[in-house]
Coordinates of C-alpha atoms in Angstrom, one line a residue:
X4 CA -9.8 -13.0 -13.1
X5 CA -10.8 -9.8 -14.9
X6 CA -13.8 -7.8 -14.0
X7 CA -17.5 -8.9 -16.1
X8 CA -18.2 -5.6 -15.9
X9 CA -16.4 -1.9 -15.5
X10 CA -16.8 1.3 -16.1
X11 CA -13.8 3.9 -15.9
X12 CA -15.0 7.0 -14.8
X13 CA -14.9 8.5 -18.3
X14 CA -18.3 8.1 -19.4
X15 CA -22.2 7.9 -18.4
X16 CA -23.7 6.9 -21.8
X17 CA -25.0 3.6 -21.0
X18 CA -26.1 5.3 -17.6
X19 CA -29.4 6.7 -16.5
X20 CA -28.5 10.3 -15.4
X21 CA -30.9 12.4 -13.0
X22 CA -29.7 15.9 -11.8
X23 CA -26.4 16.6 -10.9
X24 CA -24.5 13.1 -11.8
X25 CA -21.4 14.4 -14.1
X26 CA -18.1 13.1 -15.1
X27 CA -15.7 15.3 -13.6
X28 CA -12.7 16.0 -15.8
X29 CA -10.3 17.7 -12.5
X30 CA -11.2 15.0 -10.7
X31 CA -10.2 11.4 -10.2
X32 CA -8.4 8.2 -9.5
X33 CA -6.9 9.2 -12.4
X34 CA -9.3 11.7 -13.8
X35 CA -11.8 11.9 -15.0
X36 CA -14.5 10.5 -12.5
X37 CA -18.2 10.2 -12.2
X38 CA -19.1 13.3 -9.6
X39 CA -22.9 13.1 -7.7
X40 CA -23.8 15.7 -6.0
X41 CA -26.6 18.0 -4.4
X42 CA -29.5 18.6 -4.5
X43 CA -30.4 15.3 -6.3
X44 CA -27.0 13.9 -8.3
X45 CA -27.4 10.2 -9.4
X46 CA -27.0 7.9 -12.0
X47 CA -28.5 4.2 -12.0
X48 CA -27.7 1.3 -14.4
X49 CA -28.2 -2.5 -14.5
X50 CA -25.0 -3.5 -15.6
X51 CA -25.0 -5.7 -18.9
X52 CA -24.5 -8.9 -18.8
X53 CA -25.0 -9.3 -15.0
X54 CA -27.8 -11.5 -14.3
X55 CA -27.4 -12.0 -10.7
X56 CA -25.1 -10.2 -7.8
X57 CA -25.0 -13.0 -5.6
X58 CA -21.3 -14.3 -6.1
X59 CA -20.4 -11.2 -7.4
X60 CA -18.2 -8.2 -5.9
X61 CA -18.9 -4.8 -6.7
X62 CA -15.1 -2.4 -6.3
X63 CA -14.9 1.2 -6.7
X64 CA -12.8 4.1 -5.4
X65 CA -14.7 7.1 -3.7
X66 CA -13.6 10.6 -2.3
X67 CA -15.8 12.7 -0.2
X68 CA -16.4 16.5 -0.9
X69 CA -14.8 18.5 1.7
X70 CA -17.0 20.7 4.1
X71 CA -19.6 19.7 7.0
X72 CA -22.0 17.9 4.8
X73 CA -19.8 15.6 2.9
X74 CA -21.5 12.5 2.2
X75 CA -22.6 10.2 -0.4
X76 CA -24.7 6.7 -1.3
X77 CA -23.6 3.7 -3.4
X78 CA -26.3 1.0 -4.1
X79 CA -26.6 -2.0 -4.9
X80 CA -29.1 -4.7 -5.2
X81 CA -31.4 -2.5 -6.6
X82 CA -34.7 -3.3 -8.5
X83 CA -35.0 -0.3 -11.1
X84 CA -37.0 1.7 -8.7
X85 CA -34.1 2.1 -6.1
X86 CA -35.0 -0.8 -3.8
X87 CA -32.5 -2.4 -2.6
X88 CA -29.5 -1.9 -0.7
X89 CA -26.4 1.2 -0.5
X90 CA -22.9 1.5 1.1
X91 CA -23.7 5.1 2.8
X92 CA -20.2 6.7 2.9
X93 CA -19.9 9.3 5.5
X94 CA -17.5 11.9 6.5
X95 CA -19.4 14.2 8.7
X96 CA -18.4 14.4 12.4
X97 CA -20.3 11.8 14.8
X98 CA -21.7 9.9 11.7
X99 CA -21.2 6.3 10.1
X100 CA -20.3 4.4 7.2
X101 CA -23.0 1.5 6.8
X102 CA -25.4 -0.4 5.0
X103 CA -29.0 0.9 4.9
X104 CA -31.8 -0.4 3.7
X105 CA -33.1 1.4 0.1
X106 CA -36.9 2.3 -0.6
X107 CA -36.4 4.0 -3.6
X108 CA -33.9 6.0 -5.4
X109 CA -34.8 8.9 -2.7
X110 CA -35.3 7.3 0.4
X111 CA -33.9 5.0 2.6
X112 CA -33.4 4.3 6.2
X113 CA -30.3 5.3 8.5
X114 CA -27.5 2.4 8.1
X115 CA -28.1 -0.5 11.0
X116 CA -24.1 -1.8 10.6
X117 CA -21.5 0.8 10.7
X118 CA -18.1 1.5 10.6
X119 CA -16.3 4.7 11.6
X120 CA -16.5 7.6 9.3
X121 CA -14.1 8.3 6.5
X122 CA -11.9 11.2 5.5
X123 CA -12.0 13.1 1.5
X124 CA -9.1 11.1 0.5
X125 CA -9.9 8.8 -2.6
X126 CA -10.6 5.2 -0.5
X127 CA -11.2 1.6 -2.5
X128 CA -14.3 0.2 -1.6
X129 CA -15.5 -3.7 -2.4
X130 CA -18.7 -5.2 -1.5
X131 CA -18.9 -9.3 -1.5
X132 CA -22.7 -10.6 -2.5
X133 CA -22.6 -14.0 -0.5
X134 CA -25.0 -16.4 0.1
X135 CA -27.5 -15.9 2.8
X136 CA -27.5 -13.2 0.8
X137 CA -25.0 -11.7 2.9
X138 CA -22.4 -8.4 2.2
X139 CA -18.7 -8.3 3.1
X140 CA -17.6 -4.2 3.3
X141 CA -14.2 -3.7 2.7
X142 CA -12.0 -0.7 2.7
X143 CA -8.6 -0.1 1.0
X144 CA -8.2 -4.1 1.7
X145 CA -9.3 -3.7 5.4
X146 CA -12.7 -5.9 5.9
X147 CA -15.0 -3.1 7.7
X148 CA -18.4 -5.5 7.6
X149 CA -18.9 -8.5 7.8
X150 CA -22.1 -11.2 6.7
X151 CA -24.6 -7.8 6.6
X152 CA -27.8 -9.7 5.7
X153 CA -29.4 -8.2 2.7
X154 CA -32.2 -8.8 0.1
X155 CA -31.1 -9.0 -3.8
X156 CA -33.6 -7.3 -5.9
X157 CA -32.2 -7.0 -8.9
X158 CA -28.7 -6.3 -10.5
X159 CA -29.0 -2.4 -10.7
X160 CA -26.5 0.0 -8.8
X161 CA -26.2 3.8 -8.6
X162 CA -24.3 6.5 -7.8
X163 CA -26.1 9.3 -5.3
X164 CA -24.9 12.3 -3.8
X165 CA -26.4 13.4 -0.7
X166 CA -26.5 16.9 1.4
X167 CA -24.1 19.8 1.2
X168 CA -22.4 21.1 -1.8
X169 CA -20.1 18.3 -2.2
X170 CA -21.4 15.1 -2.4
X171 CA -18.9 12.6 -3.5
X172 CA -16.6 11.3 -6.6
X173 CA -16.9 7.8 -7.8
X174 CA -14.1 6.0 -9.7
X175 CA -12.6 2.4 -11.9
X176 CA -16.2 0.7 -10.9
X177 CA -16.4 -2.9 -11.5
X178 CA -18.4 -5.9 -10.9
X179 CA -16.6 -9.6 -10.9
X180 CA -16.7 -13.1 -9.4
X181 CA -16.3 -12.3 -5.4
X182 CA -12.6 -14.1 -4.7
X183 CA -12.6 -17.5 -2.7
X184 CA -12.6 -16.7 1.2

């Protein structure tokens, strides 16, 4: 079934915007795309008409900045301060991708379940809210995580770029009923 919620890349009006969190008209999967990057790039919304993740997936594409720094954050299962949970996505050298723990919209802990660290090619990401609650990570169809345990507090996500120039693009994000295993 179709997505309860999506938004294209094309605009942040029903977005909350702090510093550097853009669309990106060269950009995207196709363009445009939202862009967050350095030094603080995000934008946070509780999408409408989601009342509750759990049951839900979250899909969006993502391509790293290039350069040594290239990183960027996705949450989810945030309250509206920023507690909650993010998908970190890494493509620095000797880091992981992983699920961290989320304090705020600024800090966070270093992800406890990892995968190996990605490349700046755009890559589709899914996350599967399950009961528990637990997360499913995919990537480009390839489950990287699997039953994360998590804590749902509340239906806001975000956008974050982190360190170095670059930070990350985020495209065709969506939210719908997670598909039966």
């Amino acid at each position: 079934s179709g997505p309860i919620w999506e938004s294209d890349g094309s605009s942040l009006a029903e977005w909350t915007v702090t510093g550097n969190a853009t669309v990106d008209s060269t950009v995207g999967l196709p363009a445009p795309s939202f862009r967050a990057w350095p030094p603080i790039g995000r934008a946070y919304i509780s999408p409408p008409g989601v009342t509750s993740l759990l049951g839900k997936s979250i899909q969006f594409d993502c391509k790293l900045g290039s350069g040594s720094s290239n990183l960027c954050n996705f949450f989810f299962a945030c309250n509206s301060n920023g507690a909650g949970r993010m998908l970190r996505i890494e493509g620095r050298s000797g880091q992981n991708c992983g699920i961290a723990v989320t304090t705020s919209w600024v800090s966070w802990s270093a992800p406890s379940n990892t995968f190996p660290n990605t490349d700046t090619n755009w890559h589709t990401y899914r996350i599967d809210i399950k009961p528990g609650p637990v997360v499913d990570v995919w990537q480009d169809g390839v489950k990287k995580l699997n039953n994360v345990p998590i804590v749902l507090n509340g239906t806001f996500i975000a956008i974050h770029g982190d360190n170095g120039a670059q930070g990350g693009n985020f495209d065709n994000l969506s939210i719908f009923n997670t598909p039966a295993a």
